[in-house]
N, CA and C of each residue as an Amber inpcrd file, in Angstrom:
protein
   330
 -13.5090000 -19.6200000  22.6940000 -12.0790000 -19.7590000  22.8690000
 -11.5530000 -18.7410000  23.8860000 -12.3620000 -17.6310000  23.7790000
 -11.6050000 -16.4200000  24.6720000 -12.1640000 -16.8510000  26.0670000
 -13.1360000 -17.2750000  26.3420000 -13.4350000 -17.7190000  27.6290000
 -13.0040000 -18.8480000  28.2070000 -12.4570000 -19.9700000  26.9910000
 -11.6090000 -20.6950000  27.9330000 -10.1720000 -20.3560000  28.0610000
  -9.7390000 -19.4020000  27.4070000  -8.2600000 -18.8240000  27.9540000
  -8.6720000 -18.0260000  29.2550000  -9.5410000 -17.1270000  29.0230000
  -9.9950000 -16.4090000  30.4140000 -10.1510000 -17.5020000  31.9500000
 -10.8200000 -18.8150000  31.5150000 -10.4050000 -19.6540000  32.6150000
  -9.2480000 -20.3640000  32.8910000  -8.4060000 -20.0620000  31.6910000
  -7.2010000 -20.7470000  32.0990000  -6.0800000 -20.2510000  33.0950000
  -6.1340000 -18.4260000  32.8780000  -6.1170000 -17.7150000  33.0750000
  -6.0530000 -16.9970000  34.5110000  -7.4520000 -17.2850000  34.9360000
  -8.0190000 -17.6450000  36.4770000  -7.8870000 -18.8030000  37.4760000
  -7.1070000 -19.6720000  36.6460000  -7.1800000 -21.0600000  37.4870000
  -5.4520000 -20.5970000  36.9950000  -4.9010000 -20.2430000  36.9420000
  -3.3010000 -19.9610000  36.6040000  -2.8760000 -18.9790000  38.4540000
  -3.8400000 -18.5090000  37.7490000  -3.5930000 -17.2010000  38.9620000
  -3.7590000 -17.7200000  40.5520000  -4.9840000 -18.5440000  40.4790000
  -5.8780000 -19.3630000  41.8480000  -4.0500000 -20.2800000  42.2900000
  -3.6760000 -21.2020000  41.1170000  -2.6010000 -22.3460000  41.4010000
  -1.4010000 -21.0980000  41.9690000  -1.1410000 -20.0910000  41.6800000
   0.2080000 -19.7840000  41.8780000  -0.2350000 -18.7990000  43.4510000
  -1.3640000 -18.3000000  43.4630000  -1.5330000 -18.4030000  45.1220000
  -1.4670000 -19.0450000  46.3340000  -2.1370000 -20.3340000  45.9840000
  -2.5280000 -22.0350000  46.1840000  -0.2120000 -22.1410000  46.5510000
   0.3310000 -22.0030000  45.6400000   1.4740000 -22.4250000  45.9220000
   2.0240000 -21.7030000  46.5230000   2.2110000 -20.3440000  46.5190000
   2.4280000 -19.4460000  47.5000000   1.6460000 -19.1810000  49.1020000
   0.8360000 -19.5090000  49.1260000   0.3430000 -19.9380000  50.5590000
   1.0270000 -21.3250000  50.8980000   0.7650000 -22.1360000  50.0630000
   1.5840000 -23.4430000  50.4860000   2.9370000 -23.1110000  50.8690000
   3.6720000 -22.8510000  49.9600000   5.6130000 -22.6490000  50.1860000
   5.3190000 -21.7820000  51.6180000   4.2120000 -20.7690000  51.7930000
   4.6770000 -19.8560000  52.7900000   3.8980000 -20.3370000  54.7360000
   2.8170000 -20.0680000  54.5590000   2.0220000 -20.3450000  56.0780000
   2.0440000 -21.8890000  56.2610000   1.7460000 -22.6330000  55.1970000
   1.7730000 -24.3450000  55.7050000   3.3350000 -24.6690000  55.8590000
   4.1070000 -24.3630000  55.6790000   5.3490000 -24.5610000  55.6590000
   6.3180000 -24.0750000  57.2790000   5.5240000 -22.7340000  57.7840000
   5.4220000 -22.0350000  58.9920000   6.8580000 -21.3270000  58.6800000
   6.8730000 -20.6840000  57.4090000   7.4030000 -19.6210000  56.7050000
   6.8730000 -18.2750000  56.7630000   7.1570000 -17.1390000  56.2510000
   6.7080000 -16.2930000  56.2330000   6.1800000 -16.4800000  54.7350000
   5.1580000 -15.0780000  54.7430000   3.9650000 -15.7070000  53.0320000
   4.6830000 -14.5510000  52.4240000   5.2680000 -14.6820000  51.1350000
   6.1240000 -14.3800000  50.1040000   5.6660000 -14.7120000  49.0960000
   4.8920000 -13.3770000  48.1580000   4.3950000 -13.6450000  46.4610000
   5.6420000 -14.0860000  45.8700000   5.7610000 -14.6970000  44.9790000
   6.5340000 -14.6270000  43.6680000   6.1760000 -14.4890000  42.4130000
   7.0520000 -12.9940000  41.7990000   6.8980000 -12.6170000  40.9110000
   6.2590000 -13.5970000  39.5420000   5.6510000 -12.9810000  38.2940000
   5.8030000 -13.5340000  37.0890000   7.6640000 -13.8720000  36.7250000
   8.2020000 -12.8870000  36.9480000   9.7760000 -12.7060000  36.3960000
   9.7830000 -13.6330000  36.9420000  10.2710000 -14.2250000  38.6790000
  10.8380000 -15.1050000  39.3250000  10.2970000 -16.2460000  38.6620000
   9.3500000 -16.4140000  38.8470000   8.5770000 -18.2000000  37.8080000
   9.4350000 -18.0280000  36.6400000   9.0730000 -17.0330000  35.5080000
   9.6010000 -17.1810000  34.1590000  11.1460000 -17.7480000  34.3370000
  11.7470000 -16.7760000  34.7510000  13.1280000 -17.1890000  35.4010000
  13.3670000 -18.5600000  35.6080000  12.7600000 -19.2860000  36.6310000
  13.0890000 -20.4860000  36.9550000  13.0030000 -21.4120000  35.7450000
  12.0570000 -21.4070000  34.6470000  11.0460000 -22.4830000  34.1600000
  11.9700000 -21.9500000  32.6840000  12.6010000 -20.7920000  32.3240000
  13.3600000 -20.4340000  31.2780000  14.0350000 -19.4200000  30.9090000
  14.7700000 -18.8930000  32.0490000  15.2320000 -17.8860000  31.7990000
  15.9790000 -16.8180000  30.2790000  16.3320000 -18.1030000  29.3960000
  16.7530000 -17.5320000  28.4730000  15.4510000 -17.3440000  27.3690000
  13.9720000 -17.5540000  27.5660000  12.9040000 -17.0760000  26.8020000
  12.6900000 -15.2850000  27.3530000  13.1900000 -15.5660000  28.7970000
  12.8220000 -13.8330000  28.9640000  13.4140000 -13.0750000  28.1260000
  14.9670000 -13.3380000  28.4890000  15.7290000 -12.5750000  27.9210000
  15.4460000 -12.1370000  26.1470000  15.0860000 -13.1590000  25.4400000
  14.7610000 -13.1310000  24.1430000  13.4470000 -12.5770000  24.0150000
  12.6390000 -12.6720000  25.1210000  11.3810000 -11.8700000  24.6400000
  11.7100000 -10.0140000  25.1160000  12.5510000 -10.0770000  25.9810000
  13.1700000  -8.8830000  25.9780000  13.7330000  -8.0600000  25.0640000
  14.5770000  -8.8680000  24.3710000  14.8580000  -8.2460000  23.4190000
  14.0680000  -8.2380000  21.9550000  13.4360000  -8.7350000  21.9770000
  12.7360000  -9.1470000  20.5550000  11.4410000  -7.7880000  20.9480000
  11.2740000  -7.7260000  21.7910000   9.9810000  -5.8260000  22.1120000
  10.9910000  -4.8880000  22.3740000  12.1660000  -4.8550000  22.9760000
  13.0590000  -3.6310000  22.9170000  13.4780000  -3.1160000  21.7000000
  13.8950000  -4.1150000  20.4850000  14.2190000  -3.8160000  19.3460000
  13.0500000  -3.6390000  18.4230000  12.2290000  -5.0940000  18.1810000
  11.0320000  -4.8150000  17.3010000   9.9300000  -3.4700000  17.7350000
   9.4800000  -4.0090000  18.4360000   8.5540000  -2.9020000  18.9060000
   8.5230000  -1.4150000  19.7010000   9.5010000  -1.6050000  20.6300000
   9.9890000  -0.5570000  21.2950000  10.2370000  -0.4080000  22.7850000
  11.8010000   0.2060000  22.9210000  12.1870000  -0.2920000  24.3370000
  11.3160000   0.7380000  25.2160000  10.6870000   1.7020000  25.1510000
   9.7440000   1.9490000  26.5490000   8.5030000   1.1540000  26.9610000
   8.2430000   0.4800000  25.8280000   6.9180000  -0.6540000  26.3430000
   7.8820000  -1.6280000  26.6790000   9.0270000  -2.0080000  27.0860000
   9.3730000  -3.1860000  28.0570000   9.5250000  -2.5280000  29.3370000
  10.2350000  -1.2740000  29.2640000  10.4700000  -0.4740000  30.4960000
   9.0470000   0.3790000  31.0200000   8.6220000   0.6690000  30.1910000
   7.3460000   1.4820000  31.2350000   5.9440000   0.1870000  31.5950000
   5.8400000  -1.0930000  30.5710000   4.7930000  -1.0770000  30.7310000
   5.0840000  -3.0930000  31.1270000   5.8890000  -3.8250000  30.4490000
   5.9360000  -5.3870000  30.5690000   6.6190000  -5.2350000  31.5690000
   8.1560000  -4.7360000  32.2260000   8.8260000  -5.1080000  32.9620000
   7.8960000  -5.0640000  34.6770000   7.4240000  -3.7420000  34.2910000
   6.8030000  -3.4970000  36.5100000   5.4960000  -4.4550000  36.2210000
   5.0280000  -4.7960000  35.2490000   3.8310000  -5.9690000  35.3650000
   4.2890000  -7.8010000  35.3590000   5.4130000  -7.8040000  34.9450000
   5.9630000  -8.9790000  34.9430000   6.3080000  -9.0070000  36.6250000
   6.6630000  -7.6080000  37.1810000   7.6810000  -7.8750000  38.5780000
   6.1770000  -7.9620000  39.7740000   4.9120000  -7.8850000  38.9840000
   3.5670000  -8.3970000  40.1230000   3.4900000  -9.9340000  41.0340000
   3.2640000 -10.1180000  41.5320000   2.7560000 -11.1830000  42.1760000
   2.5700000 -11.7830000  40.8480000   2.7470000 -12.9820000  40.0490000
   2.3450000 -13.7860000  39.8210000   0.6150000 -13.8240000  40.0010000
   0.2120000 -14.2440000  40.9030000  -1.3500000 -14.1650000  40.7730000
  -2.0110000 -12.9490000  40.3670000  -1.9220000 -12.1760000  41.2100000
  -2.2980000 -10.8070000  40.2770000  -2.1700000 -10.4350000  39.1260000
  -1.0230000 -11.2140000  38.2300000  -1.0170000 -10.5670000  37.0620000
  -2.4440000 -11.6080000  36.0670000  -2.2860000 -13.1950000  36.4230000
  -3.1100000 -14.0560000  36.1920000  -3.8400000 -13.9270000  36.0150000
  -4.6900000 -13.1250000  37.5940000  -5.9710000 -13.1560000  37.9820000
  -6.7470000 -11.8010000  36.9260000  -5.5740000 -11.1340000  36.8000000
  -6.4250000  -9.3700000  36.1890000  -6.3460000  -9.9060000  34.5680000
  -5.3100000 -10.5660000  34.2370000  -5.3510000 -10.8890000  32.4700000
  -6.3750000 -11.7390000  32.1260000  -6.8740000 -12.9630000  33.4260000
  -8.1710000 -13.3990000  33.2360000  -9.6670000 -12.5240000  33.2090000
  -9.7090000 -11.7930000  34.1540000 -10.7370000 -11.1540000  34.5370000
 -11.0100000  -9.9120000  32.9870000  -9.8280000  -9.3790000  32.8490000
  -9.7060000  -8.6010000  31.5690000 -10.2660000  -9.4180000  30.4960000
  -9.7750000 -10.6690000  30.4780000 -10.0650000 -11.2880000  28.9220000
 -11.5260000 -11.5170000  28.6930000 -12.1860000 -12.0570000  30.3830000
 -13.7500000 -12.5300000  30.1940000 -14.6690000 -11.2250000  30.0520000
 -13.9070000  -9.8340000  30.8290000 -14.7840000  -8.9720000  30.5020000
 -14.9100000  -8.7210000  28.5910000 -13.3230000  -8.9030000  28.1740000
 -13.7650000  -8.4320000  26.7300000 -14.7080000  -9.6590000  25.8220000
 -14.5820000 -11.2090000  26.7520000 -15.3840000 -12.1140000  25.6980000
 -16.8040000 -11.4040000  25.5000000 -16.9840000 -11.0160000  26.5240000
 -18.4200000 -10.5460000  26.9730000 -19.8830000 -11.3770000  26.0720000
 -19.5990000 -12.2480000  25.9420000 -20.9540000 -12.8160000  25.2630000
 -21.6170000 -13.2700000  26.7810000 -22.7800000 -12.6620000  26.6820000
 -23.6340000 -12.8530000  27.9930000 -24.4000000 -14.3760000  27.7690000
 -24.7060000 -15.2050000  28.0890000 -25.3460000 -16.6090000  27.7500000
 -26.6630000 -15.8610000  28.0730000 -27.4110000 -16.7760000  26.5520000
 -29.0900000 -16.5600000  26.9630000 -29.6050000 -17.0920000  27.4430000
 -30.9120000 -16.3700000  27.9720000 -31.4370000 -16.7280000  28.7870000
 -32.5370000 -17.4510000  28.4390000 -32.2720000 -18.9790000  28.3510000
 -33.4280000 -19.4420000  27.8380000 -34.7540000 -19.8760000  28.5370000
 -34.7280000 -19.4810000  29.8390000 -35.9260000 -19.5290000  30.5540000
 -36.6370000 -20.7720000  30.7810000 -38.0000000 -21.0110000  30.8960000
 -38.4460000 -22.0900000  31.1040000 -39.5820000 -22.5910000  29.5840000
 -39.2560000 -22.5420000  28.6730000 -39.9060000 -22.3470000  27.3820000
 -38.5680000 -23.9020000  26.5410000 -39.9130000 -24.4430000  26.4750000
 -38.6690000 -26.0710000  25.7960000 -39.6840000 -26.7690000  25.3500000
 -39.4690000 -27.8580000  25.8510000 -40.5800000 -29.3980000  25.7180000
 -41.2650000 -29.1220000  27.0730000 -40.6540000 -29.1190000  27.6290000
 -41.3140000 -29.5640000  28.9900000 -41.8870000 -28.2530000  29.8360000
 -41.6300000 -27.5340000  29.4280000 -42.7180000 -25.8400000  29.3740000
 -43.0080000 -25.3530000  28.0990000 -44.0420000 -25.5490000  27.6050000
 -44.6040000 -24.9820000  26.0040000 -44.3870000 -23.4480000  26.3560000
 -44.6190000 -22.7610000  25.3710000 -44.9040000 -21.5940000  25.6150000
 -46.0750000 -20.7250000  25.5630000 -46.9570000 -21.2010000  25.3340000
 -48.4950000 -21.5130000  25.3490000 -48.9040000 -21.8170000  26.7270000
 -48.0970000 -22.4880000  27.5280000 -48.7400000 -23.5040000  28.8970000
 -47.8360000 -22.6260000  30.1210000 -48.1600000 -21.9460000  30.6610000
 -47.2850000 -21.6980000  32.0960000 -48.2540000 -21.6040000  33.2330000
């Protein structure tokens, strides 16, 4: 599960570059990130506000001010790309290595 949020994650981050190169150089604009805030903003502004206040009061107003607000105000992709990359480092289940040992390589026969 944590690795497919971690790709969701990474392909979140890839699309909002993907659109920001689009809106900006194919357009023969200048190339302009947009924030997490600016997206959130557009798509619901009144969830910010409530998630604003719901960590200023519940939890505590210097983790909106020291630590959600200047990470919300990132590029959009950057924030994507590092919450993906963060999440797959913590899935960390390495896939085994199952080598050439099956049916069709005994392990007896190499």
């Amino acid at each position: 599960m944590l690795r497919f949020l971690s790709y969701l994650f990474l392909l979140t981050g890839l699309g909002a570059l993907a659109f920001d190169v689009w809106r900006g150089p194919f357009k023969e604009a200048p190339l302009e990130f947009t924030s997490t805030s600016q997206y959130w903003t557009q798509f619901d502004a009144a969830s910010l506000a409530s998630a604003k206040g719901f960590i200023e009061t519940s939890v505590s107003p210097d983790l909106w001010a020291l630590a959600i607000q200047p990470a919300i105000s990132w590029p959009a992709f950057v924030l994507f790309l590092l919450l993906g990359l963060i999440i797959m480092a913590l899935s960390g289940r390495g896939q085994k290595n199952i080598g050439r040992e099956g049916l069709m390589f005994p392990k007896g026969r190499r």
